[in-house]
């Protein structure tokens, strides 16, 4: 008897041929089955994702700032608007301006980082969030005051910009308000790119903080108010900063002319209202110095830099 052997190569060919034939015969049915399975799985994932709440995490503190529930089945335009509103609300909650440092007995003290939420990036990440994701780290950008102890050596050597205004030394309330607010901005140091917000640095004008009643301008009228006269401080600072060539970010004029600076050269401020903001656009640090003479009735604001820096100007 002659035994017949089927070689592995032939067997492989036969199996492959059979498989190919079977696949060819059922291709449409298998494709439909796979499609139905994929659709079903996609719906299961989508249904599960809709019920999952994502915690939005602060990158520094790791605290949960808010929670977000993806709505994958909503109209895309409506969903985009919802995401933009969420990002805007979070920005209002988390954004904070920079608080510059102060020079105190030769040492820099205080200061807080500028924090800004990248709203565009957040919306993009929320649109493309992974199914069943549980957390998302918020894209916050933090900028600390750009000042070091080494960089401030000799920072008060040379005046690069200044301005002086006069006030009536017999009006005690106004004099006190000018003195308090001037002291708040005295010795403020700004590194390259650092920002100064008057209301933030000076703070709220209250009786508890020593501010007194004095005349101020409201809707073109002179009225008594706590902190009246503080705009002379902000206006004198504005002119000194402008003379130093620093970048003005925001400034507002009074509703009528004031006597201590020329028309259009004033900078009105109020707590919760108009603010005066500027930025150090130089590539070196500067310091603000205020000089109040209660007897002669003068306020001078100076912007200074180091001798080495002044030589490059």
Tab-separated table of C-alpha atoms in Angstrom:
chain	number	residue	atom	x	y	z
A	1	UNK	CA	0.000	0.000	0.000
A	2	UNK	CA	1.278	3.368	-0.951
A	3	UNK	CA	0.807	5.959	1.741
A	4	UNK	CA	0.025	9.486	0.668
A	5	UNK	CA	1.447	12.347	2.629
A	6	UNK	CA	0.335	15.912	2.491
A	7	UNK	CA	3.257	18.267	2.960
A	8	UNK	CA	2.945	21.224	5.377
A	9	UNK	CA	3.224	23.621	2.456
A	10	UNK	CA	0.359	22.001	0.608
A	11	UNK	CA	-1.725	21.843	3.783
A	12	UNK	CA	-1.111	25.516	4.452
A	13	UNK	CA	-2.139	26.296	0.906
A	14	UNK	CA	-5.325	24.256	1.267
A	15	UNK	CA	-6.260	25.932	4.546
A	16	UNK	CA	-5.484	29.340	3.181
A	17	UNK	CA	-7.490	28.637	0.082
A	18	UNK	CA	-10.429	27.407	2.089
A	19	UNK	CA	-10.252	30.395	4.370
A	20	UNK	CA	-10.045	32.724	1.427
A	21	UNK	CA	-13.005	31.082	-0.181
A	22	UNK	CA	-15.055	31.240	3.006
A	23	UNK	CA	-14.122	34.882	3.569
A	24	UNK	CA	-15.010	35.737	0.038
A	25	UNK	CA	-18.371	34.085	0.402
A	26	UNK	CA	-19.314	35.781	3.661
A	27	UNK	CA	-17.514	39.105	3.258
A	28	UNK	CA	-20.589	41.268	3.209
A	29	UNK	CA	-22.214	39.530	6.176
A	30	UNK	CA	-19.034	39.725	8.257
A	31	UNK	CA	-18.547	43.405	7.406
A	32	UNK	CA	-22.080	44.165	8.476
A	33	UNK	CA	-21.596	42.247	11.713
A	34	UNK	CA	-18.371	44.087	12.489
A	35	UNK	CA	-20.059	47.397	11.722
A	36	UNK	CA	-22.945	46.609	14.033
A	37	UNK	CA	-20.544	45.568	16.787
A	38	UNK	CA	-18.464	48.739	16.391
A	39	UNK	CA	-21.540	50.949	16.454
A	40	UNK	CA	-22.851	49.168	19.525
A	41	UNK	CA	-19.518	49.513	21.326
A	42	UNK	CA	-19.298	53.185	20.383
A	43	UNK	CA	-22.749	53.823	21.793
A	44	UNK	CA	-21.861	52.021	25.002
A	45	UNK	CA	-18.723	54.129	25.426
A	46	UNK	CA	-20.640	57.319	24.605
A	47	UNK	CA	-23.406	56.438	27.036
A	48	UNK	CA	-20.891	55.689	29.766
A	49	UNK	CA	-18.914	58.865	29.055
A	50	UNK	CA	-22.007	61.029	29.350
A	51	UNK	CA	-22.486	59.773	32.876
A	52	UNK	CA	-18.868	60.411	33.880
A	53	UNK	CA	-17.970	63.656	35.603
A	54	UNK	CA	-14.436	64.947	34.976
A	55	UNK	CA	-12.633	66.779	37.757
A	56	UNK	CA	-10.733	69.865	36.601
A	57	UNK	CA	-7.494	69.996	38.596
A	58	UNK	CA	-5.352	72.991	39.578
A	59	UNK	CA	-1.821	72.110	38.328
A	60	UNK	CA	-0.055	73.601	41.353
A	61	UNK	CA	-2.272	72.809	44.333
A	62	UNK	CA	-3.795	69.659	42.787
A	63	UNK	CA	-7.154	70.775	44.166
A	64	UNK	CA	-10.395	70.105	42.284
A	65	UNK	CA	-11.424	73.517	40.960
A	66	UNK	CA	-14.597	72.401	39.207
A	67	UNK	CA	-16.267	69.385	37.638
A	68	UNK	CA	-17.318	68.903	34.043
A	69	UNK	CA	-19.678	66.387	32.470
A	70	UNK	CA	-19.121	65.790	28.711
A	71	UNK	CA	-22.269	65.992	26.617
A	72	UNK	CA	-21.245	64.051	23.546
A	73	UNK	CA	-24.694	63.941	21.988
A	74	UNK	CA	-25.345	67.689	22.049
A	75	UNK	CA	-25.338	69.975	19.026
A	76	UNK	CA	-21.711	70.819	18.246
A	77	UNK	CA	-22.266	74.585	18.091
A	78	UNK	CA	-24.253	74.593	21.304
A	79	UNK	CA	-21.617	72.441	22.960
A	80	UNK	CA	-18.819	74.778	21.853
A	81	UNK	CA	-20.650	77.737	23.391
A	82	UNK	CA	-21.102	75.809	26.622
A	83	UNK	CA	-17.377	75.003	26.754
A	84	UNK	CA	-16.433	78.630	26.067
A	85	UNK	CA	-18.667	79.805	28.909
A	86	UNK	CA	-17.133	77.261	31.259
A	87	UNK	CA	-13.630	78.425	30.315
A	88	UNK	CA	-14.615	82.065	30.773
A	89	UNK	CA	-16.139	81.372	34.194
A	90	UNK	CA	-13.010	79.525	35.293
A	91	UNK	CA	-10.787	82.345	34.018
A	92	UNK	CA	-12.757	84.863	36.085
A	93	UNK	CA	-12.270	82.598	39.075
A	94	UNK	CA	-8.580	81.754	38.622
A	95	UNK	CA	-6.919	84.620	36.755
A	96	UNK	CA	-4.999	86.996	38.985
A	97	UNK	CA	-2.724	89.919	38.145
A	98	UNK	CA	0.857	90.088	39.299
A	99	UNK	CA	1.607	91.717	42.643
A	100	UNK	CA	5.078	93.274	42.327
A	101	UNK	CA	7.745	92.975	45.002
A	102	UNK	CA	8.940	95.755	47.291
A	103	UNK	CA	12.403	96.709	48.449
A	104	UNK	CA	12.537	96.699	52.251
A	105	UNK	CA	15.863	97.343	54.013
A	106	UNK	CA	17.743	96.170	50.955
A	107	UNK	CA	15.734	92.951	50.576
A	108	UNK	CA	12.960	92.186	48.084
A	109	UNK	CA	9.753	91.117	49.828
A	110	UNK	CA	6.195	90.148	48.960
A	111	UNK	CA	4.958	89.762	45.428
A	112	UNK	CA	2.617	87.240	43.814
A	113	UNK	CA	2.657	85.472	40.474
A	114	UNK	CA	0.447	86.466	37.584
A	115	UNK	CA	-1.918	83.590	36.784
A	116	UNK	CA	-3.766	83.265	33.465
A	117	UNK	CA	-5.954	80.396	32.265
A	118	UNK	CA	-5.369	79.474	28.609
A	119	UNK	CA	-9.043	79.398	27.666
A	120	UNK	CA	-8.502	78.370	24.016
A	121	UNK	CA	-6.352	75.420	25.024
A	122	UNK	CA	-8.845	74.351	27.701
A	123	UNK	CA	-11.765	74.369	25.266
A	124	UNK	CA	-9.717	72.284	22.810
A	125	UNK	CA	-8.825	69.749	25.500
A	126	UNK	CA	-12.434	69.475	26.653
A	127	UNK	CA	-13.642	68.915	23.077
A	128	UNK	CA	-11.181	66.044	22.677
A	129	UNK	CA	-11.378	64.596	26.164
A	130	UNK	CA	-10.733	60.849	26.336
A	131	UNK	CA	-13.794	58.638	26.866
A	132	UNK	CA	-14.206	57.713	30.529
A	133	UNK	CA	-11.494	60.193	31.565
A	134	UNK	CA	-11.843	61.169	35.224
A	135	UNK	CA	-9.500	64.174	35.566
A	136	UNK	CA	-8.112	67.002	33.461
A	137	UNK	CA	-5.353	69.376	34.544
A	138	UNK	CA	-6.177	73.001	33.826
A	139	UNK	CA	-3.750	74.801	31.476
A	140	UNK	CA	-2.726	77.634	33.805
A	141	UNK	CA	0.193	79.915	32.977
A	142	UNK	CA	2.026	81.415	35.967
A	143	UNK	CA	4.541	84.266	35.785
A	144	UNK	CA	6.394	85.171	38.973
A	145	UNK	CA	7.810	88.687	39.474
A	146	UNK	CA	10.930	88.840	37.331
A	147	UNK	CA	13.221	90.199	40.033
A	148	UNK	CA	16.178	88.710	41.888
A	149	UNK	CA	18.260	90.021	44.755
A	150	UNK	CA	21.307	90.067	42.494
A	151	UNK	CA	19.567	92.123	39.791
A	152	UNK	CA	18.620	95.013	42.081
A	153	UNK	CA	22.138	96.045	43.091
A	154	UNK	CA	22.357	99.825	42.760
A	155	UNK	CA	18.790	99.984	41.436
A	156	UNK	CA	18.157	103.437	42.962
A	157	UNK	CA	21.306	105.085	41.572
A	158	UNK	CA	19.824	107.089	38.701
A	159	UNK	CA	16.434	108.711	38.045
A	160	UNK	CA	15.216	107.788	34.560
A	161	UNK	CA	11.847	109.547	34.885
A	162	UNK	CA	10.104	111.764	37.451
A	163	UNK	CA	7.198	114.147	38.017
A	164	UNK	CA	6.193	116.560	40.790
A	165	UNK	CA	2.772	117.966	41.700
A	166	UNK	CA	1.533	120.427	44.331
A	167	UNK	CA	-1.262	120.196	46.892
A	168	UNK	CA	-2.659	122.423	49.641
A	169	UNK	CA	-0.912	121.319	52.866
A	170	UNK	CA	-3.727	122.750	55.030
A	171	UNK	CA	-6.376	120.317	53.705
A	172	UNK	CA	-5.584	117.567	56.195
A	173	UNK	CA	-7.829	114.801	54.834
A	174	UNK	CA	-6.506	115.133	51.314
A	175	UNK	CA	-2.898	115.334	52.517
A	176	UNK	CA	-3.315	112.158	54.569
A	177	UNK	CA	-4.829	110.274	51.636
A	178	UNK	CA	-1.982	111.316	49.339
A	179	UNK	CA	0.577	110.287	51.940
A	180	UNK	CA	-0.935	106.844	52.591
A	181	UNK	CA	-1.348	105.958	48.915
A	182	UNK	CA	2.124	107.270	48.070
A	183	UNK	CA	3.632	105.069	50.756
A	184	UNK	CA	1.937	102.011	49.235
A	185	UNK	CA	3.688	102.481	45.883
A	186	UNK	CA	7.007	103.594	47.377
A	187	UNK	CA	9.897	101.133	46.831
A	188	UNK	CA	7.937	98.953	44.393
A	189	UNK	CA	10.373	97.051	42.147
A	190	UNK	CA	9.443	95.928	38.636
A	191	UNK	CA	11.581	93.467	36.716
A	192	UNK	CA	11.463	93.195	32.906
A	193	UNK	CA	7.887	92.423	31.879
A	194	UNK	CA	6.448	92.936	35.371
A	195	UNK	CA	3.119	94.755	35.613
A	196	UNK	CA	1.759	97.337	38.037
A	197	UNK	CA	-1.978	97.697	38.773
A	198	UNK	CA	-2.624	100.754	40.945
A	199	UNK	CA	-5.785	99.488	42.656
A	200	UNK	CA	-4.194	96.135	43.391
A	201	UNK	CA	-1.014	97.628	44.875
A	202	UNK	CA	-2.657	100.449	46.838
A	203	UNK	CA	-5.677	98.443	47.965
A	204	UNK	CA	-9.132	99.523	49.042
A	205	UNK	CA	-9.489	103.014	50.451
A	206	UNK	CA	-11.240	102.589	53.808
A	207	UNK	CA	-11.423	104.393	57.145
A	208	UNK	CA	-9.920	101.302	58.790
A	209	UNK	CA	-6.804	101.737	56.679
A	210	UNK	CA	-6.474	105.383	57.662
A	211	UNK	CA	-8.094	107.083	54.678
A	212	UNK	CA	-10.148	110.204	55.343
A	213	UNK	CA	-12.900	112.189	53.685
A	214	UNK	CA	-11.846	114.721	51.082
A	215	UNK	CA	-13.146	116.179	47.836
A	216	UNK	CA	-13.178	113.930	44.788
A	217	UNK	CA	-14.679	114.195	41.311
A	218	UNK	CA	-17.762	112.088	40.541
A	219	UNK	CA	-19.734	112.691	37.336
A	220	UNK	CA	-18.141	116.110	36.800
A	221	UNK	CA	-19.030	117.215	40.334
A	222	UNK	CA	-16.867	117.691	43.425
A	223	UNK	CA	-18.199	115.541	46.270
A	224	UNK	CA	-16.819	114.331	49.602
A	225	UNK	CA	-15.597	110.767	49.665
A	226	UNK	CA	-13.262	108.471	51.574
A	227	UNK	CA	-9.872	108.601	49.875
A	228	UNK	CA	-10.389	111.876	48.032
A	229	UNK	CA	-7.066	113.066	46.641
A	230	UNK	CA	-5.697	109.627	45.850
A	231	UNK	CA	-5.972	110.419	42.144
A	232	UNK	CA	-3.194	112.958	42.593
A	233	UNK	CA	-0.956	110.041	43.567
A	234	UNK	CA	-1.976	107.966	40.542
A	235	UNK	CA	-1.688	110.971	38.193
A	236	UNK	CA	1.767	111.929	39.455
A	237	UNK	CA	2.839	108.296	39.052
A	238	UNK	CA	1.391	108.202	35.537
A	239	UNK	CA	3.451	111.164	34.394
A	240	UNK	CA	6.631	109.849	36.016
A	241	UNK	CA	6.147	106.452	34.377
A	242	UNK	CA	5.454	108.068	30.995
A	243	UNK	CA	8.600	110.205	31.323
A	244	UNK	CA	10.588	107.046	32.084
A	245	UNK	CA	9.300	105.448	28.886
A	246	UNK	CA	7.490	102.541	30.524
A	247	UNK	CA	4.519	101.009	28.695
A	248	UNK	CA	1.078	102.312	29.695
A	249	UNK	CA	-1.513	99.507	29.678
A	250	UNK	CA	-4.597	101.343	30.965
A	251	UNK	CA	-5.313	104.944	31.939
A	252	UNK	CA	-8.495	107.012	32.323
A	253	UNK	CA	-9.029	110.760	32.657
A	254	UNK	CA	-11.384	112.500	35.092
A	255	UNK	CA	-14.743	113.783	33.900
A	256	UNK	CA	-13.409	117.323	34.343
A	257	UNK	CA	-10.028	119.037	34.558
A	258	UNK	CA	-7.938	118.801	37.718
A	259	UNK	CA	-5.559	121.477	38.924
A	260	UNK	CA	-2.442	119.472	39.713
A	261	UNK	CA	-1.641	118.207	36.165
A	262	UNK	CA	-2.401	119.532	32.666
A	263	UNK	CA	-5.651	118.466	31.004
A	264	UNK	CA	-5.373	114.930	29.651
A	265	UNK	CA	-2.345	114.126	31.805
A	266	UNK	CA	-4.334	112.756	34.755
A	267	UNK	CA	-5.082	109.172	35.759
A	268	UNK	CA	-8.330	108.727	37.679
A	269	UNK	CA	-8.757	105.599	39.806
A	270	UNK	CA	-11.458	104.179	42.065
A	271	UNK	CA	-11.879	100.910	43.901
A	272	UNK	CA	-13.861	98.549	41.680
A	273	UNK	CA	-13.780	101.114	38.855
A	274	UNK	CA	-11.152	102.805	36.669
A	275	UNK	CA	-7.580	101.645	37.212
A	276	UNK	CA	-4.115	102.755	36.155
A	277	UNK	CA	-1.902	99.969	34.814
A	278	UNK	CA	1.544	99.907	33.275
A	279	UNK	CA	4.367	97.473	32.517
A	280	UNK	CA	8.146	97.608	32.731
A	281	UNK	CA	9.039	97.186	29.071
A	282	UNK	CA	12.753	97.619	29.741
A	283	UNK	CA	15.259	94.771	29.855
A	284	UNK	CA	16.335	95.814	33.352
A	285	UNK	CA	14.556	96.300	36.713
A	286	UNK	CA	13.309	99.678	37.908
A	287	UNK	CA	12.146	100.975	41.275
A	288	UNK	CA	9.458	103.539	42.150
A	289	UNK	CA	10.210	106.137	44.794
A	290	UNK	CA	7.774	108.670	46.257
A	291	UNK	CA	8.653	111.843	48.166
A	292	UNK	CA	5.845	113.609	50.073
A	293	UNK	CA	6.534	116.994	51.662
A	294	UNK	CA	3.580	117.822	53.896
A	295	UNK	CA	4.937	121.271	54.756
A	296	UNK	CA	5.521	122.616	51.255
A	297	UNK	CA	2.663	120.574	49.761
A	298	UNK	CA	4.514	118.624	47.086
A	299	UNK	CA	4.471	115.049	45.842
A	300	UNK	CA	7.266	113.732	43.652
A	301	UNK	CA	7.373	110.308	42.054
A	302	UNK	CA	10.636	108.990	40.634
A	303	UNK	CA	11.457	105.940	38.531
A	304	UNK	CA	15.041	104.818	39.098
A	305	UNK	CA	17.498	102.251	37.775
A	306	UNK	CA	21.095	101.251	38.425
A	307	UNK	CA	24.048	103.344	37.252
A	308	UNK	CA	25.191	100.514	34.991
A	309	UNK	CA	21.750	100.364	33.379
A	310	UNK	CA	21.497	104.134	32.994
A	311	UNK	CA	24.746	104.140	31.039
A	312	UNK	CA	23.051	102.031	28.354
A	313	UNK	CA	20.046	104.316	27.968
